Short mmCIF file of C-alpha atoms in Angstrom, two decimals:
data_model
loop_
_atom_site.label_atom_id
_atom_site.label_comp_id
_atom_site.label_asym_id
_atom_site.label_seq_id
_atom_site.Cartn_x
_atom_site.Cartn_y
_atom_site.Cartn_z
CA UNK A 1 20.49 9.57 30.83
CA UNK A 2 21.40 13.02 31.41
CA UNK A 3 19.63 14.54 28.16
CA UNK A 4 16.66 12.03 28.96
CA UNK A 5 16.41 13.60 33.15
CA UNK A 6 17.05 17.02 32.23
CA UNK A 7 13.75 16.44 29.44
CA UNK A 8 12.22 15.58 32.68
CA UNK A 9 13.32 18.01 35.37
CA UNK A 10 12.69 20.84 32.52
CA UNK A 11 9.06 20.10 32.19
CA UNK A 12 8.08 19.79 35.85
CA UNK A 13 9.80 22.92 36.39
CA UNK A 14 7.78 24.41 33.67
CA UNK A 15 4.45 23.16 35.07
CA UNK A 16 4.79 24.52 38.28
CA UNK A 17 5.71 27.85 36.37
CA UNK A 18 2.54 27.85 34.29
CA UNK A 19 0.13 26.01 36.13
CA UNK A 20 -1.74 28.59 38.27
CA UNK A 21 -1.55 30.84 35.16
CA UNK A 22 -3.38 28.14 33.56
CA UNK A 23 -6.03 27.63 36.23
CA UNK A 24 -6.40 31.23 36.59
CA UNK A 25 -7.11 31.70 33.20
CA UNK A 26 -9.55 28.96 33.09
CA UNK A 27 -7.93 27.34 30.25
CA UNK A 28 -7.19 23.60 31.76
CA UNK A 29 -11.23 22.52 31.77
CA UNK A 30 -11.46 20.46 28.79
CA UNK A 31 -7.75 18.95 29.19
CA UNK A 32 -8.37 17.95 32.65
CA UNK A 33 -11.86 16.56 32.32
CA UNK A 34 -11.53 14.99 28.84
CA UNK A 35 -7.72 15.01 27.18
CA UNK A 36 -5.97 14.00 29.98
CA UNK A 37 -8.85 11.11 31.33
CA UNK A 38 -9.00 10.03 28.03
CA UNK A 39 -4.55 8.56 27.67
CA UNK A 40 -5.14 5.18 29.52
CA UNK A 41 -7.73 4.68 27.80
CA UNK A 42 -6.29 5.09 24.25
CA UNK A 43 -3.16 3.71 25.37
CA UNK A 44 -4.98 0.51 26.43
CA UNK A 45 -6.62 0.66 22.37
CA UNK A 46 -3.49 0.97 21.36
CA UNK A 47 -2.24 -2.09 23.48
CA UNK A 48 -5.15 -4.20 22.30
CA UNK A 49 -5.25 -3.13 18.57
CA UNK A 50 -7.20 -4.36 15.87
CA UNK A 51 -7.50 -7.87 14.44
CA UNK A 52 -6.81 -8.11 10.94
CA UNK A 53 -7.35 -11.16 8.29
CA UNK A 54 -4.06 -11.36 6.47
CA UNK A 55 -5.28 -14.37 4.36
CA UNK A 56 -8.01 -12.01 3.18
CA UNK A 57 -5.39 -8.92 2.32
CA UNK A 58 -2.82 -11.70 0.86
CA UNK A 59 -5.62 -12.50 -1.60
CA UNK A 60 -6.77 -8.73 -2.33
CA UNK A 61 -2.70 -7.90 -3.04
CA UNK A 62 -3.10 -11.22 -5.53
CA UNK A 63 -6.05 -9.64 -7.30
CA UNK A 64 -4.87 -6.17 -7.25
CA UNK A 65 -1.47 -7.05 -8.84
CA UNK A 66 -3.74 -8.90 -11.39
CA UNK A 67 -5.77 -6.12 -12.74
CA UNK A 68 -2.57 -3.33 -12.36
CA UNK A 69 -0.72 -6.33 -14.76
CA UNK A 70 -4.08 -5.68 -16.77
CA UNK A 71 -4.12 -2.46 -17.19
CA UNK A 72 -0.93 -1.56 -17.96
CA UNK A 73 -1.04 -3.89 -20.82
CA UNK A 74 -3.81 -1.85 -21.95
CA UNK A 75 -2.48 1.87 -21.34
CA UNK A 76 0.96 0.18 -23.39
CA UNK A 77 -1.46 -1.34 -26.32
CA UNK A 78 -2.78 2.59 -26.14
CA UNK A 79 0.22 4.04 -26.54
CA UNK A 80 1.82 1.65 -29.42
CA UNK A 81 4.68 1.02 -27.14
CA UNK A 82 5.91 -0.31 -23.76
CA UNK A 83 6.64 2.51 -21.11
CA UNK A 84 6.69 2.75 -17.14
CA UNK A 85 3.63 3.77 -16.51
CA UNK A 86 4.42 4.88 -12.70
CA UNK A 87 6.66 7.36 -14.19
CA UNK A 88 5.30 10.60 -14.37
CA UNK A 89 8.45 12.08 -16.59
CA UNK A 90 7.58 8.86 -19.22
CA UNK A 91 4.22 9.45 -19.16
CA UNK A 92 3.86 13.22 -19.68
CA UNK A 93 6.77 12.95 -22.53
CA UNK A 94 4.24 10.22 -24.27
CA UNK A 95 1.16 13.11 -23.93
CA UNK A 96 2.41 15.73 -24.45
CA UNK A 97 5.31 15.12 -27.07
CA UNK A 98 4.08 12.16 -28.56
CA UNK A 99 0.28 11.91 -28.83
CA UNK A 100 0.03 16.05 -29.21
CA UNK A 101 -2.23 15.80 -26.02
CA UNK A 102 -3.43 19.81 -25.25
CA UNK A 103 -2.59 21.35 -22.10
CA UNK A 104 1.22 20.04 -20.90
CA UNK A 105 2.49 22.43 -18.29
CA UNK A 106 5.97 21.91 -17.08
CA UNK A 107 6.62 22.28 -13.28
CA UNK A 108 9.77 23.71 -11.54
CA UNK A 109 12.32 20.41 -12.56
CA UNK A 110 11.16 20.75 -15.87
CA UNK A 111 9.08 17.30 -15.88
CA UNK A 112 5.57 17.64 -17.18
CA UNK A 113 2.52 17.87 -14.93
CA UNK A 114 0.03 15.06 -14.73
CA UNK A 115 -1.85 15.16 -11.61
CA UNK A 116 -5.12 13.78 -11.12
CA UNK A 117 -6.73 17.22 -12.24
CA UNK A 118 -4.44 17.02 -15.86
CA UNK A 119 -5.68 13.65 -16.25
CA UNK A 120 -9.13 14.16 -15.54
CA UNK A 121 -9.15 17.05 -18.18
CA UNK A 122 -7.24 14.64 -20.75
CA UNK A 123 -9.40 11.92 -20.53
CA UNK A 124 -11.89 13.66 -22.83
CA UNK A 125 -9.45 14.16 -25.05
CA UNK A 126 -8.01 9.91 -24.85
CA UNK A 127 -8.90 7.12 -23.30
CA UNK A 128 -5.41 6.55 -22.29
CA UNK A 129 -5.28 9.27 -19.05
CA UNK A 130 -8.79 7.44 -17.74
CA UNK A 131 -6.37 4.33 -17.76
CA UNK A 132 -3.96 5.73 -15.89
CA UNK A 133 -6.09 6.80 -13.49
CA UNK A 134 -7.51 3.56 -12.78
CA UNK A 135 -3.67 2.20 -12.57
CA UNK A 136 -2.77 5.08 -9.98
CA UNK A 137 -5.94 4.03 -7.77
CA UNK A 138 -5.53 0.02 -7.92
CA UNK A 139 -1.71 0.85 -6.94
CA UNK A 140 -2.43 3.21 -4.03
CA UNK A 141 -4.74 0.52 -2.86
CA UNK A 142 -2.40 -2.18 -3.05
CA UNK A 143 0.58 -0.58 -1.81
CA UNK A 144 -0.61 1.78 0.89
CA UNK A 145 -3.22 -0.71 2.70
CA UNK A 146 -3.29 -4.57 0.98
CA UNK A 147 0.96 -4.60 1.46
CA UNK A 148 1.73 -2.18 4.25
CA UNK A 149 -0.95 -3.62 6.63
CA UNK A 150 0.19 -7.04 6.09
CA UNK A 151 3.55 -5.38 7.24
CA UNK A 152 1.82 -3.74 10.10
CA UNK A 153 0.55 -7.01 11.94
CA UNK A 154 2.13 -8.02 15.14
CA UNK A 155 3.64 -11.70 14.87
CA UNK A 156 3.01 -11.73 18.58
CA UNK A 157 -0.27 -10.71 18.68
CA UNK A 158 -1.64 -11.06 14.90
CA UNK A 159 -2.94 -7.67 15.29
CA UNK A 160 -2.19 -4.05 14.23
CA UNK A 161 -1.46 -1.55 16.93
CA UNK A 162 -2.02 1.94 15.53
CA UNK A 163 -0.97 4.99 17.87
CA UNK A 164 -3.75 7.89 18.63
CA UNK A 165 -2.68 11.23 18.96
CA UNK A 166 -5.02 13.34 20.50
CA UNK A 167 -3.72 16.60 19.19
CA UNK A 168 -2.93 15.52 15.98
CA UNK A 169 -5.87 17.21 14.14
CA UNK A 170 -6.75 20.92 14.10
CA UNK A 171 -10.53 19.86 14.17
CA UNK A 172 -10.09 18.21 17.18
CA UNK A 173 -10.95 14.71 16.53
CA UNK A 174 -8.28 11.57 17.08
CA UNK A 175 -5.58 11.15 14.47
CA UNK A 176 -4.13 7.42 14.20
CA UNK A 177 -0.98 6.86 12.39
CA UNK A 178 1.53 3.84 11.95
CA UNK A 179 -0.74 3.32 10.43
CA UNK A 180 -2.98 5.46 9.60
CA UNK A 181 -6.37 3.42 10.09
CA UNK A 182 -8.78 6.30 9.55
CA UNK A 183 -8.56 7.18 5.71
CA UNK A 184 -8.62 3.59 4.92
CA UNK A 185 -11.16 4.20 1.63
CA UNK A 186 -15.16 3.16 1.95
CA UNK A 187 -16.27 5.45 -1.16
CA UNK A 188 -15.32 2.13 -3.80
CA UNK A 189 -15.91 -1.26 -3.97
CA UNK A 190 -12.37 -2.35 -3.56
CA UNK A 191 -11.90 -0.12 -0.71
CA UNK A 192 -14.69 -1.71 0.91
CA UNK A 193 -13.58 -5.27 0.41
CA UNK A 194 -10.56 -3.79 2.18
CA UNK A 195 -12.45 -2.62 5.47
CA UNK A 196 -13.60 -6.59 5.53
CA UNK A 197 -10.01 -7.43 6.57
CA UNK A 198 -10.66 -6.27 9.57
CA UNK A 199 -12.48 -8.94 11.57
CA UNK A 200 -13.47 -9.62 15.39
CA UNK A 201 -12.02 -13.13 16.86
CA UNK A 202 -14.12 -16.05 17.40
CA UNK A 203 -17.33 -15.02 19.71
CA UNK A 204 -17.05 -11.72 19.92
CA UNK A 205 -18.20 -9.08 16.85
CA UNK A 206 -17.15 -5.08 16.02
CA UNK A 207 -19.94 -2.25 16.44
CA UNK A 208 -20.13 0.87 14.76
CA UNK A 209 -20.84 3.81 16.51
CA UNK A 210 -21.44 7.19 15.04
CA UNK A 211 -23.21 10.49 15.76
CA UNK A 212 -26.01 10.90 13.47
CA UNK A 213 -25.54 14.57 11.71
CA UNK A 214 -24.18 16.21 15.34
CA UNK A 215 -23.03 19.08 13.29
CA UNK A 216 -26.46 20.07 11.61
CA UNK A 217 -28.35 19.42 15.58
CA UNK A 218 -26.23 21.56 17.28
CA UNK A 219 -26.47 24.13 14.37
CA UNK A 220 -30.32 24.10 14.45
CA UNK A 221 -30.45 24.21 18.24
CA UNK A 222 -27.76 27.26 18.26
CA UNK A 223 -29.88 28.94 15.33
CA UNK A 224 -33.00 28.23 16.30
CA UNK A 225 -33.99 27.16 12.97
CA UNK A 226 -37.34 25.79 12.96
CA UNK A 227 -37.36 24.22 9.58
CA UNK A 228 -34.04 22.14 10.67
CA UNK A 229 -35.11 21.39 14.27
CA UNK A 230 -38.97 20.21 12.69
CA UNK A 231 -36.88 17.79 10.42
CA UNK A 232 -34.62 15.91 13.34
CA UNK A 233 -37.97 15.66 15.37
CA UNK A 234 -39.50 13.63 12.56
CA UNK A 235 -36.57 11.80 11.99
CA UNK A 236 -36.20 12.90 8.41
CA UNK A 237 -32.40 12.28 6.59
CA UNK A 238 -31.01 15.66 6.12
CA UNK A 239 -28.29 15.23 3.71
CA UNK A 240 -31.11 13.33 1.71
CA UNK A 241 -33.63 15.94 1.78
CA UNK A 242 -30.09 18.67 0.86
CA UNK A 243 -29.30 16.12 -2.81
CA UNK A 244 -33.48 16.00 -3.38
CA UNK A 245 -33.63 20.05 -3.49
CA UNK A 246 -30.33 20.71 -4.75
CA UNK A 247 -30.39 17.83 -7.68
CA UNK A 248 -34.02 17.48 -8.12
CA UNK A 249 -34.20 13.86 -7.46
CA UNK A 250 -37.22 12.20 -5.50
CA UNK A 251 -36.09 10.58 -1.82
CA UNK A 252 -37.18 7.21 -2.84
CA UNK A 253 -34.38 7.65 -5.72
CA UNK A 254 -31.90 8.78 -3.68
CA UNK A 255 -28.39 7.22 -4.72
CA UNK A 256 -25.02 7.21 -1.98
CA UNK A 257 -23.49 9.61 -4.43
CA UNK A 258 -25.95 12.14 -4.68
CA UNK A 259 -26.14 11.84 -0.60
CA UNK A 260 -22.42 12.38 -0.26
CA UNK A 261 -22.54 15.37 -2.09
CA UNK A 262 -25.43 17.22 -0.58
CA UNK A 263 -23.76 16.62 3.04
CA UNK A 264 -20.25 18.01 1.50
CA UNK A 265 -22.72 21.07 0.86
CA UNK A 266 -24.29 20.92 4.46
#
């Protein structure tokens, strides 16, 4: 009680210290009008979290531990023998040592590296580090969002109740963690089928929301590019137009991928 009062007393002493510095250097503007406004109403987010289909995830965890049970039968088969292939020491002895693989670079504990970057190189070389990629991705799906949100429900409520930290992110935008809701994947299939777990009770329904390309408006206003600011006013996708120069595709060919990459370039 003492440790918890003096946390307390400590603070408030401090804000009266560094308050009027604060205001006099004009520095409290965006915490008072925005951060601070802006608590209840994440804490109330927080309180009524997110509703999430476990029958649906249950199944998904089935089907993922069905293909993982897949492919490692097929990386073994590859290999001409049974290994674990979620150890990295096993599996960098069997490509480097064993199948001759090119490339094996030991790091500091003396265990051979095979990162995604190692395996992407070696699958040119063997079908075997293509597998293993696959593996790694169907496990990371199944244990960091099929299991752990199923773990992350609320028996009370049947929801999950993430917490948003509003300085959590040097860019400035929300971070949510325990868990993390915002990297849940959306470039693959299965990481789609994942985002359909999350469901709106009877009656009511979710709705997206997102600023369309705020980055690119406020740079052509602050530029004054004409070219850019011509191409908002007619409504025109930028990141489309971007992948049509850049990979010399028409826009009524335009694929996701191609899109993705030309607004990584914007």
């Amino acid at each position: 009680a003492a440790y918890a009062a003096e946390d307390a007393e400590v603070t408030w002493r401090l804000w009266h210290l560094f308050r009027p510095r604060l205001h006099a250097a004009r520095v409290t503007t965006v915490y008072e009008t925005l951060e601070r406004p802006l608590v209840p109403v994440l804490a109330r987010m927080e309180m009524a979290g997110v509703q999430v289909d476990r029958d649906t995830l249950s199944r998904m965890s089935g089907a993922f531990a069905q293909t993982l049970a897949r492919l490692e039968a097929e990386i073994q088969e590859m290999a001409g023998r049974p290994f674990n292939v979620g150890s990295t020491k096993q599996l960098g002895e069997l490509l480097f040592d064993e199948m001759r693989l090119p490339g094996g670079t030991r790091s500091a504990n003396g265990t051979y590296v095979t990162d995604v970057n190692v395996l992407e190189d070696l699958a040119t070389e063997h079908p075997l580090p293509g597998r293993v990629l696959d593996w790694r991705q169907v496990s990371k799906l199944k244990s960091t969002y099929t299991d752990k949100l199923q773990d992350a429900i609320n028996p009370e409520t049947g929801r999950v109740h993430t917490s948003y930290s509003i300085a959590g992110a040097n860019t400035g935008r929300l971070a949510s963690s325990d868990p993390n809701l915002q990297n849940i994947p959306v470039r693959t299939e299965e990481g789609r089928r994942i985002r359909q777990a999350f469901v709106a009770p009877e009656g009511k329904c979710l709705v997206s929301l997102d600023y369309s390309q705020i980055e690119l408006r406020l740079l052509a206003h602050m530029a004054d590019l004409p070219e850019l600011k011509e191409a908002f006013r007619n409504g025109q996708d930028i990141h489309a137009i971007t992948a049509s120069e850049m990979f010399g595709v028409p826009l009524d060919q335009m694929t996701p991928e191609l899109r993705r990459r030309a607004k990584a370039i914007n």
